C-alpha cells in the first residue's frame, strides 16, 4: 500500500520553491481551519486532531488512518480513534 500512496498526501501544498506534495505542518492546518471557521460561522468546530476520529466514524480503514498518522502500530491509532471526539456530519457528507 505504501507504493500506492507514496508522495501523495491528503493535505499538501506547493512550497515557495515549487516543490509539490510537501506535507503540511499541523499548526498551518490548524490556523487555516480557524480562518475558514471565522469566515463561515455555520461550519462545525473542527481541528486536525478531531479529523482522525471523524475518519474512523465515517468508516475509513484503521490501517489507512494509522499510515496517514505515521503510527508504527495500529494499536496506537486504535487508542486515538476510540473516543467520542468527532466532528458533527450531515447525511451525505461522506
N, CA and C of each residue as an Amber inpcrd file, in Angstrom:
protein
   282
   0.8210000  -1.1910000   0.0000000   0.0000000   0.0000000   0.0000000
   0.8690000   1.2620000   0.0000000   2.0180000   1.2080000   0.6420000
   2.9040000   2.3720000   0.6890000   3.2950000   2.8230000  -0.7130000
   3.5090000   1.8690000  -1.6320000   3.8640000   2.2340000  -3.0050000
   2.7580000   3.0390000  -3.6680000   1.5190000   2.6570000  -3.3970000
   0.3770000   3.3450000  -3.9890000   0.2790000   4.7720000  -3.4570000
   0.5190000   4.9400000  -2.1570000   0.3530000   6.2400000  -1.5200000
   1.6110000   7.0920000  -1.5380000   2.7030000   6.5540000  -2.0130000
   3.9790000   7.2610000  -1.9790000   3.8800000   8.6240000  -2.6520000
   4.2390000   9.6630000  -1.8990000   4.2450000  11.0060000  -2.4570000
   2.8940000  11.6580000  -2.5830000   1.8600000  11.0050000  -2.0920000
   0.5180000  11.5700000  -2.1880000  -0.0160000  11.7620000  -0.7760000
  -0.3930000  12.9690000  -0.4480000  -0.8840000  13.2890000   0.8750000
  -2.3000000  13.8370000   0.7660000  -3.0680000  13.6900000   1.8230000
  -4.4130000  14.2550000   1.8480000  -4.3230000  15.7740000   1.8920000
  -3.4390000  16.2930000   2.7330000  -3.2530000  17.7300000   2.8550000
  -1.8430000  18.0760000   2.3900000  -1.7570000  18.7420000   1.2570000
  -0.4540000  19.0920000   0.7070000  -0.4710000  20.5340000   0.2140000
   0.6800000  20.9910000  -0.1890000   0.7820000  22.3140000  -0.7800000
   2.0100000  22.3570000  -1.6770000   2.1060000  23.4250000  -2.4500000
   3.3060000  23.6730000  -3.2470000   4.0810000  24.7510000  -2.5010000
   5.3140000  24.4480000  -2.1100000   6.0880000  25.4160000  -1.3300000
   6.6330000  26.5280000  -2.2190000   7.3120000  27.4840000  -1.6070000
   7.8120000  28.6540000  -2.3400000   8.8560000  28.3060000  -3.3890000
   9.4310000  27.1100000  -3.3060000  10.4140000  26.6590000  -4.3020000
   9.7670000  25.8360000  -5.4160000   8.4410000  25.6540000  -5.3490000
   7.7400000  24.8900000  -6.3620000   7.7010000  23.3960000  -6.1100000
   8.1290000  22.9520000  -4.9290000   8.0700000  21.5290000  -4.5930000
   6.6310000  21.1300000  -4.2880000   6.1760000  20.1000000  -4.9670000
   4.7940000  19.6430000  -4.8270000   4.7180000  18.4990000  -3.8190000
   3.5780000  18.3930000  -3.1590000   3.2620000  17.3200000  -2.2150000
   4.1100000  17.3490000  -0.9560000   4.4060000  18.5270000  -0.4660000
   5.0410000  18.6470000   0.8360000   3.9370000  18.5280000   1.8850000
   4.1050000  17.6720000   2.8950000   3.0570000  17.5600000   3.9180000
   2.9490000  18.8520000   4.7200000   1.7320000  19.1770000   5.1160000
   1.5060000  20.3910000   5.8880000   1.8560000  20.1850000   7.3500000
   2.3920000  21.1990000   7.9770000   2.6350000  21.1810000   9.4150000
   1.2790000  21.3330000  10.1100000   1.0840000  20.6610000  11.2280000
  -0.1900000  20.6850000  11.9500000  -0.6150000  22.1080000  12.3100000
   0.3210000  22.9670000  12.6750000  -0.0310000  24.3440000  13.0260000
  -0.6000000  25.0960000  11.8270000  -0.0470000  24.8540000  10.6550000
  -0.5450000  25.5040000   9.4450000  -1.9960000  25.1050000   9.1980000
  -2.2650000  23.8210000   9.2830000  -3.6180000  23.3310000   9.0490000
  -4.5720000  23.8480000  10.1190000  -4.1370000  23.8600000  11.3660000
  -4.9530000  24.4000000  12.4570000  -5.3380000  25.8470000  12.1800000
  -4.3600000  26.6550000  11.7890000  -4.6240000  28.0660000  11.5060000
  -5.5570000  28.2460000  10.3210000  -5.3800000  27.4540000   9.2860000
  -6.2650000  27.5360000   8.1190000  -7.6960000  27.1680000   8.4980000
  -7.8410000  26.1160000   9.3070000  -9.1800000  25.6940000   9.7220000
  -9.8510000  26.7720000  10.5760000  -9.0970000  27.4350000  11.4420000
  -9.6400000  28.5280000  12.2600000 -10.0800000  29.6880000  11.3750000
  -9.2620000  30.0110000  10.3960000  -9.5660000  31.1080000   9.4870000
 -10.8550000  30.8460000   8.7070000 -10.9940000  29.6450000   8.2070000
 -12.1990000  29.2760000   7.4570000 -13.4170000  29.3100000   8.3690000
 -13.2660000  28.8300000   9.5940000 -14.3690000  28.8200000  10.5650000
 -14.8300000  30.2420000  10.8770000 -13.9060000  31.1920000  10.9650000
 -14.2730000  32.5890000  11.2220000 -15.0900000  33.1610000  10.0680000
 -14.7580000  32.7450000   8.8480000 -15.4530000  33.2380000   7.6560000
 -16.7930000  32.5530000   7.4460000 -16.9350000  31.3360000   7.9650000
 -18.1480000  30.5380000   7.7570000 -18.6500000  30.0310000   9.0990000
 -19.4000000  30.8770000   9.7920000 -19.8760000  30.5740000  11.1450000
 -20.7690000  29.3330000  11.1960000 -21.3350000  28.9560000  10.0510000
 -22.2390000  27.8060000  10.0210000 -21.5030000  26.4670000  10.1250000
 -20.2090000  26.4610000   9.9330000 -19.4280000  25.2230000   9.9940000
 -19.2080000  24.7860000  11.4340000 -19.1980000  23.4810000  11.6460000
 -18.9140000  22.9290000  12.9680000 -17.4500000  23.1640000  13.3200000
 -17.1810000  23.3610000  14.5980000 -15.7980000  23.4970000  15.0580000
 -15.0650000  22.1950000  14.7660000 -13.8680000  22.2860000  14.2610000
 -13.0750000  21.0880000  13.9610000 -11.5980000  21.4230000  14.0640000
 -10.8200000  20.4300000  14.4310000  -9.3640000  20.5580000  14.4670000
  -8.7790000  19.3720000  13.7120000  -7.5320000  19.4620000  13.2690000
  -6.9130000  18.3020000  12.6220000  -6.9450000  17.0660000  13.5220000
  -6.7860000  17.2760000  14.8250000  -6.8180000  16.1530000  15.7720000
  -8.1680000  15.4390000  15.7280000  -9.2430000  16.2090000  15.6320000
 -10.5780000  15.6120000  15.6090000 -10.8560000  14.8570000  14.3150000
 -10.1530000  15.2010000  13.2530000 -10.4170000  14.5580000  11.9670000
 -10.1230000  13.0630000  11.9880000  -9.1690000  12.6250000  12.8000000
  -8.8780000  11.1890000  12.8680000 -10.0760000  10.4180000  13.4090000
 -10.7800000  11.0330000  14.3740000 -11.9660000  10.3950000  14.9340000
 -13.1000000  10.3840000  13.9060000 -13.2350000  11.4830000  13.1950000
 -14.2640000  11.5970000  12.1740000 -14.0140000  10.6030000  11.0420000
 -12.7630000  10.4100000  10.6660000 -12.4260000   9.4550000   9.6080000
 -12.8540000   8.0500000  10.0100000 -12.5990000   7.6630000  11.2410000
 -12.9870000   6.3290000  11.7090000 -14.5010000   6.2050000  11.7470000
 -15.1850000   7.2390000  12.2390000 -16.6420000   7.2090000  12.3040000
 -17.2470000   7.0840000  10.9010000 -16.5940000   7.6780000   9.9180000
 -17.0810000   7.6350000   8.5410000 -16.7630000   6.3080000   7.8580000
 -16.0520000   5.4120000   8.5780000 -15.7780000   4.0910000   8.0320000
 -14.4140000   3.9280000   7.4020000 -13.5210000   4.8960000   7.5660000
 -12.1810000   4.7680000   6.9990000 -11.4430000   3.6230000   7.6840000
 -10.7230000   2.8680000   6.9150000  -9.9570000   1.7210000   7.3800000
  -8.9220000   2.1500000   8.4160000  -8.8350000   1.4100000   9.5440000
  -7.9020000   1.7400000  10.6230000  -6.4580000   1.7670000  10.1350000
  -6.0910000   0.8380000   9.2560000  -4.7210000   0.8010000   8.7410000
  -4.4010000   2.0590000   7.9360000  -5.3730000   2.5460000   7.1750000
  -5.1620000   3.7630000   6.3810000  -4.9930000   4.9790000   7.2870000
  -5.7970000   5.0500000   8.3460000  -5.6690000   6.1480000   9.3080000
  -4.3070000   6.0720000   9.9800000  -3.9210000   4.8750000  10.3950000
  -2.6420000   4.6610000  11.0710000  -1.4790000   5.0970000  10.1870000
  -1.5450000   4.7340000   8.9200000  -0.4740000   5.1030000   7.9870000
  -0.4350000   6.6120000   7.7710000  -1.6030000   7.2290000   7.6520000
  -1.6600000   8.6800000   7.4560000  -1.0920000   9.4350000   8.6490000
  -1.2540000   8.8600000   9.8360000  -0.7470000   9.4930000  11.0560000
   0.6810000   9.0750000  11.3690000   1.2400000   8.2430000  10.5420000
   2.5970000   7.6910000  10.6840000   2.8000000   6.9460000  11.9980000
   1.7500000   6.2370000  12.4300000   1.8820000   5.3790000  13.6070000
   2.5190000   4.0670000  13.1710000   3.4650000   3.5680000  13.9330000
   4.1210000   2.3040000  13.5870000   3.2630000   1.1050000  13.9690000
   2.2600000   1.3130000  14.7950000   1.4060000   0.2250000  15.2760000
  -0.0470000   0.6950000  15.2440000  -0.9330000  -0.1050000  14.6650000
  -2.3440000   0.2800000  14.6130000  -2.9620000   0.3370000  16.0070000
  -2.3240000  -0.3040000  16.9850000  -2.8100000  -0.2270000  18.3640000
  -2.7880000   1.2030000  18.8840000  -1.7740000   1.9480000  18.4940000
  -1.6840000   3.3600000  18.8830000  -2.8330000   4.1370000  18.2700000
  -3.0900000   3.8900000  17.0030000  -4.1840000   4.5690000  16.3120000
  -5.5110000   4.2150000  16.9590000  -5.6820000   2.9530000  17.3170000
  -6.9240000   2.4890000  17.9360000  -7.2220000   3.2840000  19.2090000
  -6.2030000   3.5880000  19.9840000  -6.3870000   4.3790000  21.2090000
  -6.9490000   5.7560000  20.8620000  -6.3910000   6.3750000  19.8320000
  -6.8130000   7.7220000  19.4630000  -8.2060000   7.7740000  18.8520000
  -8.5930000   6.7780000  18.0870000  -9.8910000   6.8400000  17.4110000
 -11.0330000   6.3440000  18.2810000 -10.7530000   5.6940000  19.3810000
 -11.8090000   5.1860000  20.2530000 -12.2550000   6.2200000  21.2760000
 -12.6330000   7.3870000  20.8000000 -13.2110000   8.4090000  21.6660000
 -14.4280000   8.9720000  20.9630000 -15.1990000   9.7470000  21.6690000
 -16.3980000  10.3390000  21.0710000 -16.1180000  11.7310000  20.5180000
 -14.8660000  12.0920000  20.3880000 -14.4700000  13.4190000  19.9400000
 -14.4950000  13.4890000  18.4140000 -15.6980000  13.6320000  17.8330000
 -15.8390000  13.6410000  16.3800000 -16.4860000  14.9380000  15.9160000
 -16.2440000  15.2800000  14.6780000 -16.8520000  16.4560000  14.0740000
 -18.2450000  16.0670000  13.6000000 -19.2750000  16.8400000  13.9620000
 -20.6320000  16.5070000  13.5020000 -20.7090000  16.5320000  11.9770000
 -21.3960000  15.5480000  11.4050000 -21.5410000  15.4720000   9.9520000
 -23.0210000  15.4150000   9.6000000 -23.3700000  15.8910000   8.4250000
 -24.7270000  15.7420000   7.9410000 -24.7530000  14.5750000   6.9720000
 -25.9260000  14.0350000   6.7430000 -26.0720000  12.9010000   5.8380000
 -25.5580000  13.2890000   4.4580000 -24.7760000  12.4200000   3.8590000
 -24.2780000  12.6430000   2.5150000 -22.9200000  13.3200000   2.4330000
 -22.3310000  13.6930000   3.5650000 -21.0180000  14.3300000   3.5100000
 -19.9130000  13.3390000   3.2110000 -20.1430000  12.0580000   3.5340000
 -19.1130000  11.0660000   3.2680000 -19.6460000  10.0030000   2.3850000
